[in-house]
């Protein structure tokens, strides 16, 4: 497993301004363009709540934690971990193009080989 990209590496790769603040790693469903807002899991059931806005999404501090939640909720192939940055007037989420035409939604090549 490769190391997680640093905030500095992500900013440089995507040309984000120096003042951009990383909010964390969000779980994004690129097919529906939704973000995981909340989840609960027990031996009997799993509940997931999704929303359209990255502002309300559950943010994970590390890519490792985000990927472990993807696996535990059985979202592999459906959701991706995507870094989110607050650049002042908007939040930018760098995620996959699958099912979406938004050019800001591209998964950084720095995270592709982490699994």
PDB file of C-alpha atoms in Angstrom:
ATOM      1  CA  UNK A   1       0.000   0.000   0.000  1.00  0.00           C
ATOM      2  CA  UNK A   2       1.333   3.435  -0.948  1.00  0.00           C
ATOM      3  CA  UNK A   3       1.263   6.332   1.463  1.00  0.00           C
ATOM      4  CA  UNK A   4      -1.678   8.688   1.570  1.00  0.00           C
ATOM      5  CA  UNK A   5      -1.121  11.864  -0.468  1.00  0.00           C
ATOM      6  CA  UNK A   6      -0.431  14.923   1.652  1.00  0.00           C
ATOM      7  CA  UNK A   7      -2.619  18.009   1.566  1.00  0.00           C
ATOM      8  CA  UNK A   8       0.277  19.819  -0.117  1.00  0.00           C
ATOM      9  CA  UNK A   9       0.534  17.126  -2.831  1.00  0.00           C
ATOM     10  CA  UNK A  10      -3.201  17.287  -3.513  1.00  0.00           C
ATOM     11  CA  UNK A  11      -3.133  21.089  -3.758  1.00  0.00           C
ATOM     12  CA  UNK A  12      -0.164  21.012  -6.144  1.00  0.00           C
ATOM     13  CA  UNK A  13      -1.602  18.236  -8.320  1.00  0.00           C
ATOM     14  CA  UNK A  14      -4.937  20.005  -8.739  1.00  0.00           C
ATOM     15  CA  UNK A  15      -3.691  23.597  -8.778  1.00  0.00           C
ATOM     16  CA  UNK A  16      -5.674  24.584  -5.706  1.00  0.00           C
ATOM     17  CA  UNK A  17      -4.848  27.866  -3.961  1.00  0.00           C
ATOM     18  CA  UNK A  18      -2.503  27.739  -0.958  1.00  0.00           C
ATOM     19  CA  UNK A  19      -5.296  28.964   1.343  1.00  0.00           C
ATOM     20  CA  UNK A  20      -7.559  26.007   0.446  1.00  0.00           C
ATOM     21  CA  UNK A  21      -8.480  24.115   3.611  1.00  0.00           C
ATOM     22  CA  UNK A  22      -8.872  20.356   3.386  1.00  0.00           C
ATOM     23  CA  UNK A  23     -12.158  19.342   4.977  1.00  0.00           C
ATOM     24  CA  UNK A  24     -11.423  15.620   4.847  1.00  0.00           C
ATOM     25  CA  UNK A  25     -12.263  12.613   2.709  1.00  0.00           C
ATOM     26  CA  UNK A  26     -15.903  12.290   1.632  1.00  0.00           C
ATOM     27  CA  UNK A  27     -17.649   9.186   0.327  1.00  0.00           C
ATOM     28  CA  UNK A  28     -19.099  10.010  -3.072  1.00  0.00           C
ATOM     29  CA  UNK A  29     -21.506   7.962  -5.188  1.00  0.00           C
ATOM     30  CA  UNK A  30     -20.563   9.174  -8.687  1.00  0.00           C
ATOM     31  CA  UNK A  31     -23.536   7.426 -10.317  1.00  0.00           C
ATOM     32  CA  UNK A  32     -26.040   9.512  -8.337  1.00  0.00           C
ATOM     33  CA  UNK A  33     -23.665  12.392  -7.518  1.00  0.00           C
ATOM     34  CA  UNK A  34     -24.496  12.022  -3.825  1.00  0.00           C
ATOM     35  CA  UNK A  35     -22.389  12.124  -0.666  1.00  0.00           C
ATOM     36  CA  UNK A  36     -22.659   9.944   2.428  1.00  0.00           C
ATOM     37  CA  UNK A  37     -24.073  12.133   5.196  1.00  0.00           C
ATOM     38  CA  UNK A  38     -24.565   9.592   7.970  1.00  0.00           C
ATOM     39  CA  UNK A  39     -24.334   5.871   8.524  1.00  0.00           C
ATOM     40  CA  UNK A  40     -25.156   3.367  11.253  1.00  0.00           C
ATOM     41  CA  UNK A  41     -24.267  -0.288  11.349  1.00  0.00           C
ATOM     42  CA  UNK A  42     -25.221  -3.168  13.619  1.00  0.00           C
ATOM     43  CA  UNK A  43     -25.179  -6.956  13.253  1.00  0.00           C
ATOM     44  CA  UNK A  44     -28.836  -6.825  12.158  1.00  0.00           C
ATOM     45  CA  UNK A  45     -28.868  -3.893   9.764  1.00  0.00           C
ATOM     46  CA  UNK A  46     -26.992  -1.067   8.101  1.00  0.00           C
ATOM     47  CA  UNK A  47     -28.448   2.375   7.456  1.00  0.00           C
ATOM     48  CA  UNK A  48     -27.000   4.952   5.091  1.00  0.00           C
ATOM     49  CA  UNK A  49     -28.206   8.481   4.468  1.00  0.00           C
ATOM     50  CA  UNK A  50     -27.039  10.293   1.332  1.00  0.00           C
ATOM     51  CA  UNK A  51     -27.260  13.958   0.352  1.00  0.00           C
ATOM     52  CA  UNK A  52     -26.541  16.134  -2.654  1.00  0.00           C
ATOM     53  CA  UNK A  53     -24.302  18.652  -0.906  1.00  0.00           C
ATOM     54  CA  UNK A  54     -20.686  18.100   0.139  1.00  0.00           C
ATOM     55  CA  UNK A  55     -21.278  20.643   2.931  1.00  0.00           C
ATOM     56  CA  UNK A  56     -23.459  18.121   4.791  1.00  0.00           C
ATOM     57  CA  UNK A  57     -21.320  15.052   4.032  1.00  0.00           C
ATOM     58  CA  UNK A  58     -19.537  13.010   6.681  1.00  0.00           C
ATOM     59  CA  UNK A  59     -15.833  13.871   6.450  1.00  0.00           C
ATOM     60  CA  UNK A  60     -13.169  11.342   7.399  1.00  0.00           C
ATOM     61  CA  UNK A  61      -9.751  12.521   8.573  1.00  0.00           C
ATOM     62  CA  UNK A  62      -7.811   9.926   6.601  1.00  0.00           C
ATOM     63  CA  UNK A  63      -8.146   8.104   3.306  1.00  0.00           C
ATOM     64  CA  UNK A  64      -7.510   4.856   5.173  1.00  0.00           C
ATOM     65  CA  UNK A  65     -10.584   5.418   7.385  1.00  0.00           C
ATOM     66  CA  UNK A  66     -12.747   6.429   4.408  1.00  0.00           C
ATOM     67  CA  UNK A  67     -11.710   3.288   2.518  1.00  0.00           C
ATOM     68  CA  UNK A  68     -12.389   1.081   5.554  1.00  0.00           C
ATOM     69  CA  UNK A  69     -15.928   2.508   5.780  1.00  0.00           C
ATOM     70  CA  UNK A  70     -16.428   1.842   2.053  1.00  0.00           C
ATOM     71  CA  UNK A  71     -15.479  -1.782   2.679  1.00  0.00           C
ATOM     72  CA  UNK A  72     -17.509  -2.200   5.877  1.00  0.00           C
ATOM     73  CA  UNK A  73     -20.644  -0.746   4.249  1.00  0.00           C
ATOM     74  CA  UNK A  74     -20.038  -2.880   1.134  1.00  0.00           C
ATOM     75  CA  UNK A  75     -19.835   0.180  -1.127  1.00  0.00           C
ATOM     76  CA  UNK A  76     -16.844  -0.988  -3.187  1.00  0.00           C
ATOM     77  CA  UNK A  77     -17.618  -0.267  -6.839  1.00  0.00           C
ATOM     78  CA  UNK A  78     -20.412   2.126  -5.874  1.00  0.00           C
ATOM     79  CA  UNK A  79     -18.684   4.859  -3.867  1.00  0.00           C
ATOM     80  CA  UNK A  80     -15.234   6.438  -3.877  1.00  0.00           C
ATOM     81  CA  UNK A  81     -13.273   8.346  -1.252  1.00  0.00           C
ATOM     82  CA  UNK A  82     -12.724  11.893  -2.477  1.00  0.00           C
ATOM     83  CA  UNK A  83     -10.789  14.760  -0.896  1.00  0.00           C
ATOM     84  CA  UNK A  84     -12.797  17.928  -0.263  1.00  0.00           C
ATOM     85  CA  UNK A  85     -11.360  21.440  -0.012  1.00  0.00           C
ATOM     86  CA  UNK A  86     -12.922  24.708   1.117  1.00  0.00           C
ATOM     87  CA  UNK A  87     -11.553  27.475  -1.112  1.00  0.00           C
ATOM     88  CA  UNK A  88     -13.591  30.251   0.464  1.00  0.00           C
ATOM     89  CA  UNK A  89     -16.568  30.736  -1.824  1.00  0.00           C
ATOM     90  CA  UNK A  90     -17.120  27.070  -2.610  1.00  0.00           C
ATOM     91  CA  UNK A  91     -16.187  23.536  -1.718  1.00  0.00           C
ATOM     92  CA  UNK A  92     -14.282  21.559  -4.325  1.00  0.00           C
ATOM     93  CA  UNK A  93     -14.511  17.772  -4.299  1.00  0.00           C
ATOM     94  CA  UNK A  94     -11.941  15.903  -6.381  1.00  0.00           C
ATOM     95  CA  UNK A  95     -13.741  12.761  -7.442  1.00  0.00           C
ATOM     96  CA  UNK A  96     -14.342  10.343 -10.262  1.00  0.00           C
ATOM     97  CA  UNK A  97     -15.895  11.324 -13.603  1.00  0.00           C
ATOM     98  CA  UNK A  98     -18.099   8.199 -13.758  1.00  0.00           C
ATOM     99  CA  UNK A  99     -21.666   9.260 -14.429  1.00  0.00           C
ATOM    100  CA  UNK A 100     -20.914  12.958 -13.990  1.00  0.00           C
ATOM    101  CA  UNK A 101     -20.009  15.695 -16.451  1.00  0.00           C
ATOM    102  CA  UNK A 102     -18.538  18.095 -13.872  1.00  0.00           C
ATOM    103  CA  UNK A 103     -14.803  18.659 -14.595  1.00  0.00           C
ATOM    104  CA  UNK A 104     -14.101  19.278 -10.888  1.00  0.00           C
ATOM    105  CA  UNK A 105     -15.090  15.696 -10.092  1.00  0.00           C
ATOM    106  CA  UNK A 106     -11.905  13.792 -10.892  1.00  0.00           C
ATOM    107  CA  UNK A 107     -10.156  11.301  -8.647  1.00  0.00           C
ATOM    108  CA  UNK A 108      -6.547  12.255  -8.153  1.00  0.00           C
ATOM    109  CA  UNK A 109      -4.015   9.831  -9.564  1.00  0.00           C
ATOM    110  CA  UNK A 110      -2.233  10.008  -6.219  1.00  0.00           C
ATOM    111  CA  UNK A 111      -4.939   7.828  -4.636  1.00  0.00           C
ATOM    112  CA  UNK A 112      -5.479   5.279  -7.401  1.00  0.00           C
ATOM    113  CA  UNK A 113      -2.832   2.797  -6.247  1.00  0.00           C
ATOM    114  CA  UNK A 114      -3.521   2.903  -2.521  1.00  0.00           C
ATOM    115  CA  UNK A 115      -5.491  -0.336  -2.328  1.00  0.00           C
TER     116      UNK A 115
END
